XYZ file of C-alpha atoms in Angstrom:
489
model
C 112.516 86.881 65.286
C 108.785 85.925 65.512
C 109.337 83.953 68.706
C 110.804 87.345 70.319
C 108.412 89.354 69.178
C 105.774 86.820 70.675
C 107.545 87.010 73.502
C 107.870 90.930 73.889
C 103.851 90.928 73.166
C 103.383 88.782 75.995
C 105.982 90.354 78.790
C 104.670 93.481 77.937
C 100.990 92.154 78.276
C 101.557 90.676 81.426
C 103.785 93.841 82.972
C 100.534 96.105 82.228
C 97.652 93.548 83.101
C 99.402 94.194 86.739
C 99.301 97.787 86.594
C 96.114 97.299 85.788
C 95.297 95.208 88.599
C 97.445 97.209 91.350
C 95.231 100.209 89.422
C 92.332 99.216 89.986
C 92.814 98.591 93.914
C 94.101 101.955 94.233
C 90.940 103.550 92.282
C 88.787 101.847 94.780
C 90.638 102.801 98.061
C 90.053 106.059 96.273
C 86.761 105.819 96.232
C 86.409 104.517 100.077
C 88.620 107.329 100.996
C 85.744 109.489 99.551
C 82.669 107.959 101.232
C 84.599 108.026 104.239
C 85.893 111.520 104.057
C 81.840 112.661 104.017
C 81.501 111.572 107.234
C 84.761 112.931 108.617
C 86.639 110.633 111.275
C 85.632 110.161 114.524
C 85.510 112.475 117.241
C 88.079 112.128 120.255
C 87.591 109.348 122.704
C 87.271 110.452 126.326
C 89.830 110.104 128.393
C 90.179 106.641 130.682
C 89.441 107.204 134.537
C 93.005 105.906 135.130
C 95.703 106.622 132.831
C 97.333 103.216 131.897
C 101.399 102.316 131.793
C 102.368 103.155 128.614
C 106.414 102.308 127.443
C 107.436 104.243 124.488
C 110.602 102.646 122.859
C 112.887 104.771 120.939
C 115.831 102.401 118.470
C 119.046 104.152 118.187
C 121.547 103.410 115.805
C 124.236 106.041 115.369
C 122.073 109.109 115.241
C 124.064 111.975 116.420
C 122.027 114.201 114.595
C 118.752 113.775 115.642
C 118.943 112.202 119.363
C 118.774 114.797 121.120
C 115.647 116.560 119.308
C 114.250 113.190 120.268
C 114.641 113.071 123.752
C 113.611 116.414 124.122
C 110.120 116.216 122.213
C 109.523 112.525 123.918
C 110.052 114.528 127.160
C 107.676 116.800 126.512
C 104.762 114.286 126.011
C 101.999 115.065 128.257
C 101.170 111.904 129.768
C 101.491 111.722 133.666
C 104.977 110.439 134.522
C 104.385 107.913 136.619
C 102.836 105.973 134.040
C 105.242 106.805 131.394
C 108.402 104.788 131.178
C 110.974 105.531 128.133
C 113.276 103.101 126.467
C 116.390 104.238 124.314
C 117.235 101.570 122.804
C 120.681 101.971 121.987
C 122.777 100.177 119.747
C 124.747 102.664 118.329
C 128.830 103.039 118.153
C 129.639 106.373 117.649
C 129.421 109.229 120.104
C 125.129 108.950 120.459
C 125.185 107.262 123.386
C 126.909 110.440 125.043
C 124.436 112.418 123.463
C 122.035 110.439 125.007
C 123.574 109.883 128.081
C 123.848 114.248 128.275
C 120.440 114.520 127.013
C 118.194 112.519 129.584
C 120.373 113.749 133.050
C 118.359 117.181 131.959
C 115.244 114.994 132.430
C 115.324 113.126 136.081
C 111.626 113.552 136.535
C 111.148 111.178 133.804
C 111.841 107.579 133.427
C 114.271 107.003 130.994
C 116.046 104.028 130.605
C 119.516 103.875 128.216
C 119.451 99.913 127.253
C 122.371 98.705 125.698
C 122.508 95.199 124.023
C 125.212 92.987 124.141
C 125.225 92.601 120.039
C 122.946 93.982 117.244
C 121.349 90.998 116.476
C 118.070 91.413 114.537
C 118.749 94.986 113.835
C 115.556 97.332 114.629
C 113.105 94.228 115.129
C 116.329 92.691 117.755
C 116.035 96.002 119.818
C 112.117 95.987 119.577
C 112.055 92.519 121.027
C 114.566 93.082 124.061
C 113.371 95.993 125.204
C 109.854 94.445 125.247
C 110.858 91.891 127.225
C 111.755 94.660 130.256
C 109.103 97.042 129.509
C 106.518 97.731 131.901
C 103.879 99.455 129.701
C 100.586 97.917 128.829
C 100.713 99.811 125.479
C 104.584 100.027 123.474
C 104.812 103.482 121.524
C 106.998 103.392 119.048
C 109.091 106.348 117.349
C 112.260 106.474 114.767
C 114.743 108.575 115.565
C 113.989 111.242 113.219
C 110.348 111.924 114.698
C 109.286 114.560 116.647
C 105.989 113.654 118.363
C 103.142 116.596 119.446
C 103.150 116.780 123.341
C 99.148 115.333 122.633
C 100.354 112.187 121.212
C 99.674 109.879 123.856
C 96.900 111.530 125.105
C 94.911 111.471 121.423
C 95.727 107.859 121.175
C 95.563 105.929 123.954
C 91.954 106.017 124.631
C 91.273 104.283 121.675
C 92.682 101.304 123.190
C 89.141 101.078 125.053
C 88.074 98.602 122.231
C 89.487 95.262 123.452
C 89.459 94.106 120.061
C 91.918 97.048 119.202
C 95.503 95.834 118.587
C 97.344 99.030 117.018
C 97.059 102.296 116.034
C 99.072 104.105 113.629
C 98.595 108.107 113.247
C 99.675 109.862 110.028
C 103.129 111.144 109.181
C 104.098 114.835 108.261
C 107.029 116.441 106.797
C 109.832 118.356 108.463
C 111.299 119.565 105.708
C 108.852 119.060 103.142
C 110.294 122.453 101.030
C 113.976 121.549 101.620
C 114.180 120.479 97.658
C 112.542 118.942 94.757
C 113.254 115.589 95.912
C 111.804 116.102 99.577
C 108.855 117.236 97.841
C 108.200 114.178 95.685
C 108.685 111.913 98.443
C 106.235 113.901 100.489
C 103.788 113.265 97.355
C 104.354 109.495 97.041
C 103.849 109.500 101.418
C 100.697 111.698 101.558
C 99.114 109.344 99.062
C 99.451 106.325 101.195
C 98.893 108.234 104.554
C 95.822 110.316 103.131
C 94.207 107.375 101.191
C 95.560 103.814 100.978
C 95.583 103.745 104.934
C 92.175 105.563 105.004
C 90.660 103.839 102.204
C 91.886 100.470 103.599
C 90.809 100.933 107.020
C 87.413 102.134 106.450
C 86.844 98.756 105.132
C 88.218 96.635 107.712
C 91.267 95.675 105.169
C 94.659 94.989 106.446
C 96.428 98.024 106.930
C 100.223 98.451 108.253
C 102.135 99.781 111.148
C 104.225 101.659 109.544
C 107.507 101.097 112.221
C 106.744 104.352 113.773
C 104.567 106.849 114.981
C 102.124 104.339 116.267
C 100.667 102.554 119.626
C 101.084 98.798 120.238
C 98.614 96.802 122.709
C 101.670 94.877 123.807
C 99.514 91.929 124.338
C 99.013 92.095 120.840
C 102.919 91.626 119.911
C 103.066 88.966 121.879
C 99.975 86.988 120.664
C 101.177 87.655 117.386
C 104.681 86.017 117.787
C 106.396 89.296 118.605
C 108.834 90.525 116.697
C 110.724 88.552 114.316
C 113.689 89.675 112.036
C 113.409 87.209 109.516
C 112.123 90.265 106.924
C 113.403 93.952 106.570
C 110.036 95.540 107.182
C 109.232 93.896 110.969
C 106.897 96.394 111.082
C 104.744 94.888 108.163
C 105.335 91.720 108.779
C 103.902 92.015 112.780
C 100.697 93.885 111.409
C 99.941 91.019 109.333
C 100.674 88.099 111.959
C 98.420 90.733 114.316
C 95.469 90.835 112.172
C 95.475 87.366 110.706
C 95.854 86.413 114.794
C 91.778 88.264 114.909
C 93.429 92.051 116.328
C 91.772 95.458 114.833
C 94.078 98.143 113.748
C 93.191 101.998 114.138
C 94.296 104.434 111.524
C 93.942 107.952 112.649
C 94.440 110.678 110.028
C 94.039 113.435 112.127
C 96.825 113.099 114.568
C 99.565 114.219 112.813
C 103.488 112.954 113.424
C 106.208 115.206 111.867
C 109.557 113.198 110.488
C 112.232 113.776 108.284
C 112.389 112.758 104.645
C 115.936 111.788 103.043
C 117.054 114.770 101.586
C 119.080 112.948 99.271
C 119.210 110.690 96.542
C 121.797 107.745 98.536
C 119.407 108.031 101.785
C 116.236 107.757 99.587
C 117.347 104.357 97.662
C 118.528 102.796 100.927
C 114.760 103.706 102.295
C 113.679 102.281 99.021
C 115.657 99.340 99.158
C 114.787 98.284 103.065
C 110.703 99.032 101.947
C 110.755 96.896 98.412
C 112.435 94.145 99.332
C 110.759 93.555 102.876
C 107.799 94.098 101.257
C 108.304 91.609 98.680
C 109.899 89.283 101.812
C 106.357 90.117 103.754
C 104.304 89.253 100.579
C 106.267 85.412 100.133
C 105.473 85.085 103.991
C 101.900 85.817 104.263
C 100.275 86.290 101.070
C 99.661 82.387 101.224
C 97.974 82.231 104.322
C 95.592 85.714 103.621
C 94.384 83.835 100.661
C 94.253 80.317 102.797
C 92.300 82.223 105.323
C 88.471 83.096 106.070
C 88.504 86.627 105.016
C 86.772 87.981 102.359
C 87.245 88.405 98.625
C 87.381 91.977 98.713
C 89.693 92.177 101.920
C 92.195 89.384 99.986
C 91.879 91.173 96.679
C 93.729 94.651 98.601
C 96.009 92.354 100.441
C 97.483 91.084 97.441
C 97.689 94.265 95.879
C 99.351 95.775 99.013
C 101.526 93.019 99.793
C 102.673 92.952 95.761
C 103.045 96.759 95.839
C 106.669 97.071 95.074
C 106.234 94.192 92.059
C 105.109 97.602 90.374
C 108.798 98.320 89.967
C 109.082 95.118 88.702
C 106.236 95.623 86.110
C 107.519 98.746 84.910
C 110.588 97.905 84.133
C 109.449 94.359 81.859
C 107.314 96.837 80.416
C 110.039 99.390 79.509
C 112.291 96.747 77.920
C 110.064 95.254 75.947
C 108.428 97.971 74.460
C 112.202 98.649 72.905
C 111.398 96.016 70.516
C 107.738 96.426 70.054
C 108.412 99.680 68.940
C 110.773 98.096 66.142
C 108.331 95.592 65.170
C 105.674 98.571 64.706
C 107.784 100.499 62.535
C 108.840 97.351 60.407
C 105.050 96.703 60.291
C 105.202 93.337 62.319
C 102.703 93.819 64.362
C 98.995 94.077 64.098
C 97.215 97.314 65.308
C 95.259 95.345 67.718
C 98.129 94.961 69.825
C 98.252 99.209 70.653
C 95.010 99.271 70.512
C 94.415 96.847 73.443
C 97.999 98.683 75.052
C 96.281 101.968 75.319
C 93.273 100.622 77.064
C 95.654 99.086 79.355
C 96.748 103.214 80.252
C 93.712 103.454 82.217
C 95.248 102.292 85.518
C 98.336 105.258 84.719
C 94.914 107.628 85.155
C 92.927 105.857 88.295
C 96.635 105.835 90.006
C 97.006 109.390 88.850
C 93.886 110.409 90.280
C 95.048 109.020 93.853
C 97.825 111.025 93.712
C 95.822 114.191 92.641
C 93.426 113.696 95.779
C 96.359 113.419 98.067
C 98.551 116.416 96.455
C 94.708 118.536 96.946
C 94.254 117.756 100.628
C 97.612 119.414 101.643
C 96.826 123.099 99.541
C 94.662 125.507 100.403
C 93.853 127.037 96.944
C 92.170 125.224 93.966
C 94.832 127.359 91.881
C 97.483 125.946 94.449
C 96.134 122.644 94.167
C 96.784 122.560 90.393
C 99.798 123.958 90.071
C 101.833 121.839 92.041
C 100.116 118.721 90.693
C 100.913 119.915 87.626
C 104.356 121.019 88.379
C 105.426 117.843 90.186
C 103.004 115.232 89.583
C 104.811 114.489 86.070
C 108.617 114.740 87.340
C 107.352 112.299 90.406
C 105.935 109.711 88.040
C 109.380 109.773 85.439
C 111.494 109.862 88.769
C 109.518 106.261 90.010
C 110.111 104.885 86.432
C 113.701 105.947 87.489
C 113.976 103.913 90.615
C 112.438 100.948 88.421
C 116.067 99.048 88.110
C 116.982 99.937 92.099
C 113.745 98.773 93.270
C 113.318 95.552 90.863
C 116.356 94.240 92.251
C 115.171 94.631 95.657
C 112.057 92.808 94.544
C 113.903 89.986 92.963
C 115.958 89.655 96.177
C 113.048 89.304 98.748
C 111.268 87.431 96.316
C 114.251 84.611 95.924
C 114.846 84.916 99.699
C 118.420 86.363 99.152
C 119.181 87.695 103.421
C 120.396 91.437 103.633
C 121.373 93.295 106.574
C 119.161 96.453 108.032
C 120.783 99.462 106.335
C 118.948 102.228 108.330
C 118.532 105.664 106.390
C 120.730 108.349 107.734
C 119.342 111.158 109.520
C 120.287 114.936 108.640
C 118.199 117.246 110.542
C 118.820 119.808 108.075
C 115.819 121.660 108.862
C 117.905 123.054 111.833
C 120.600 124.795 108.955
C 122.773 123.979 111.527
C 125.044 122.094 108.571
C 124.906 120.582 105.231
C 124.055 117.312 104.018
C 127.523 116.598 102.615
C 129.025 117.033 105.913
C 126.853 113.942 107.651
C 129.238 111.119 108.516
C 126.611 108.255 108.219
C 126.150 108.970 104.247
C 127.167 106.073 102.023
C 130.231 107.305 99.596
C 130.188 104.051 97.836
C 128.755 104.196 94.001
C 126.630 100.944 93.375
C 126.968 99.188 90.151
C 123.227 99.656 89.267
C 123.719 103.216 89.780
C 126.139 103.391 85.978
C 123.071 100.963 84.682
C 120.440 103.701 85.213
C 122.831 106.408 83.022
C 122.632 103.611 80.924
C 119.352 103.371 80.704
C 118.459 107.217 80.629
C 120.888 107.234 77.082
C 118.833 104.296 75.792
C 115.655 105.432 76.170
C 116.717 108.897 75.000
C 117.897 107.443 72.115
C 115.218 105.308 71.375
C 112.635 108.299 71.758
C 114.758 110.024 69.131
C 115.011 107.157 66.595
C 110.724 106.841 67.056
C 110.871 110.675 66.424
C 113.121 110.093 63.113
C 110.684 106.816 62.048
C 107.709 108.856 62.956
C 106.029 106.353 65.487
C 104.586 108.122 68.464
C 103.185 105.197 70.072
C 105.816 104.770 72.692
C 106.917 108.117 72.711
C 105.798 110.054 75.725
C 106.649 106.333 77.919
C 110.107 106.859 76.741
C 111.076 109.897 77.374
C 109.617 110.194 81.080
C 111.902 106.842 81.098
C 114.907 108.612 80.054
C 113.558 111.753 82.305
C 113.619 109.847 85.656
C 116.640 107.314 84.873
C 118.829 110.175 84.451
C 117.430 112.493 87.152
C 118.068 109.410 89.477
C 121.182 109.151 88.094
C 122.117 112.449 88.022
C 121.136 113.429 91.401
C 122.682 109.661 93.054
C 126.325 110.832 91.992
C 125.560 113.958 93.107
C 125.015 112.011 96.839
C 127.472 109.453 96.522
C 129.976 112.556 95.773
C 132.744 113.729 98.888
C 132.568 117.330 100.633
């Protein structure tokens, strides 16, 4: 019993020296996002003498929902047409590709091209690399299906590409339906944090920063110095920016020019996201992590490229942490363990508050009242934190696949476009109906650490307390809400 308790000690020590860590990068992109922010970004770049070519790709898979809102805000770009050629990139099987077909015969002054592949080999990154290999453009904008591009795009970031050095630039997302429901709004939270500050806070230091697979501009000399695109991860997107910027290219971040998408309005759609992200991630971080910290860059540009390329093995963390504070919490109350131990455990809590405070700055810049501001940070902030202790199971797994190398197909995340009310979620044909097994192991979970918050209550130990029941909190909300997904019309 010793040796497990030793053992416990040390999981659980480990688990929260790396929140600790992944804290403390997060504090100081904080605190870059600041210094930067007092200066206020750039102003806009005047226009080129001659417009360049510019292709903007568009991958389609089985998106009857949201094509045609597509075409018709790509067609509205203002970008002379001459030098704008448009790729759909087509691999779906279902009746989008007569949606698309209909939509871009109301558009013949444009140049849109419907490519069809002979197989969907490589997924996203598969249609990427074909269609580059006809496109015309000396610049490749990319956009997801479920984005919906201001006319200005182009025109605010192109000129950037002035800078030879400049490889990329990525502009920040926005929210279509931001107010649809609680969990839209969480997942706006979680996405204005990294758009708002990690990508600021990263970038204003010359750090590696990601595309983020939309809603960005390639130099497509860039791609193809940098091995073009390869589907040997599930974030391509990721992986490129790194093989980009370890190749020598800059990257551009521009907060200012805003790209409105969809969020997954429900709890299915939001794990498949999760999935795809986590485990590429982790795929991305056994690629290239070695060769970062191999390379010539500096400490502090390595030090945030481990702790953005380890990201997701904050799921992991969390939920070694969780499991082992189970018995902890029985060794405290049978007195077999020495104070020292919390003591040293609570100091540890300091990265919950420097994360925290990321998340407060983010939540701040999209109010308008201090009183506003507050509120919903105090409202939501708590619920989003329990909910991400939720996904801890889901998102380990995903971890512990990219990490071991286990392959995966791309599972795209279905599109709704429920902002248009024009019908509801449970009627969308590409939802998943299938319950996963980890899915019962998060009830599971939410009953054990409900329980074990009561029997603390009953022993009187607090020390664990408040952990446990945002635990049980989020592992049955996620629960709760992925039957509620998973469920038929």
């Amino acid at each position: 019993m010793e040796y497990l308790i030793i053992l416990c000690v040390v999981l659980y020590g480990c688990a929260m020296l790396f929140v600790l860590f992944y804290g403390m990068a997060q504090a100081h992109l904080l605190y870059r996002f600041s210094r930067y922010s007092k200066h206020g970004e750039s102003a806009a770049l005047p226009a080129p003498e001659v417009w360049p070519m510019v292709t903007v790709q568009l991958p389609v898979y089985n998106e009857k929902y949201v094509v045609e809102r597509l075409v018709q805000s790509i067609a509205a770009l203002d970008y002379p047409a001459d030098k704008l050629e448009i790729q759909l990139l087509d691999d779906s099987d279902d009746e989008t590709t007569t949606i698309i077909h209909h939509s871009i015969n109301q558009h013949p002054q444009l140049q849109f091209q419907h490519i069809r592949r002979p197989d969907r080999s490589g997924f996203k990154a598969g249609a990427l690399k074909y269609g580059l290999a006809l496109a015309q453009g000396e610049y490749i904008a990319i956009f997801d299906a479920d984005f919906v591009p201001s006319p200005y795009f182009l025109k605010q970031t192109i000129p950037h590409f002035a800078d030879v050095k400049l490889g990329m630039v990525q502009t920040r997302w926005t929210h279509l339906n931001q107010d649809y429901s609680i969990l839209t709004k969480l997942q706006a939270l979680a996405l204005d944090a990294h758009f708002f500050i990690e990508q600021v806070g990263r970038n204003s230091q010359q750090a590696f920063i990601n595309f983020n697979g939309t809603a960005g501009v390639w130099r497509k000399a860039t791609i193809l110095d940098a091995g073009n695109w390869q589907d040997d991860t599930l974030t391509e997107d990721l992986d490129l920016s790194y093989r980009a910027q370890i190749r020598g290219w800059d990257f551009k971040y521009l907060s200012a020019v805003e790209s409105p998408a969809e969020l997954p309005p429900v709890m299915s759609a939001l794990k498949s996201q999760q999935f795809r992200w986590t485990k590429g991630g982790a795929e991305s971080a056994v690629k290239h992590l070695p060769t970062v910290l191999r390379s010539g860059a500096g400490l502090r540009t390595k030090y945030h490229a481990m702790a953005h390329l380890l990201n997701s093995a904050v799921f992991v963390a969390i939920l070694i942490a969780s499991l082992a504070s189970i018995p902890l919490l029985w060794a405290q109350v049978n007195n077999l363990l020495p104070d020292v131990v919390f003591r040293i455990g609570s100091f540890m809590l300091i990265s919950f508050v420097m994360i925290s405070l990321v998340y407060f700055q983010a939540n701040a810049l999209g109010k308008t009242t201090g009183m506003n501001r507050l509120l919903s940070f105090v409202v939501y902030y708590p619920m989003f934190l329990s909910m991400s202790m939720g996904l801890a199971l889901h998102n380990a797994v995903a971890v512990w696949e990219g990490w071991s190398g286990r392959r995966s197909p791309f599972i795209r995340t279905p599109k709704f476009n429920l902002e248009a009310q024009q019908h509801q979620w449970q009627e969308n044909l590409y939802r998943s109906l299938k319950i996963p097994f980890t899915t019962y192991l998060e009830g599971v979970l939410g009953l054990l650490f409900l329980g074990t918050a009561a029997w603390s209550v009953a022993q009187g130990e607090y020390a664990f307390l408040v952990f446990h029941l945002m635990l049980a909190i989020g592992y049955l909300l996620v629960f709760y809400y992925s039957f509620q997904s998973y469920r038929k019309i």
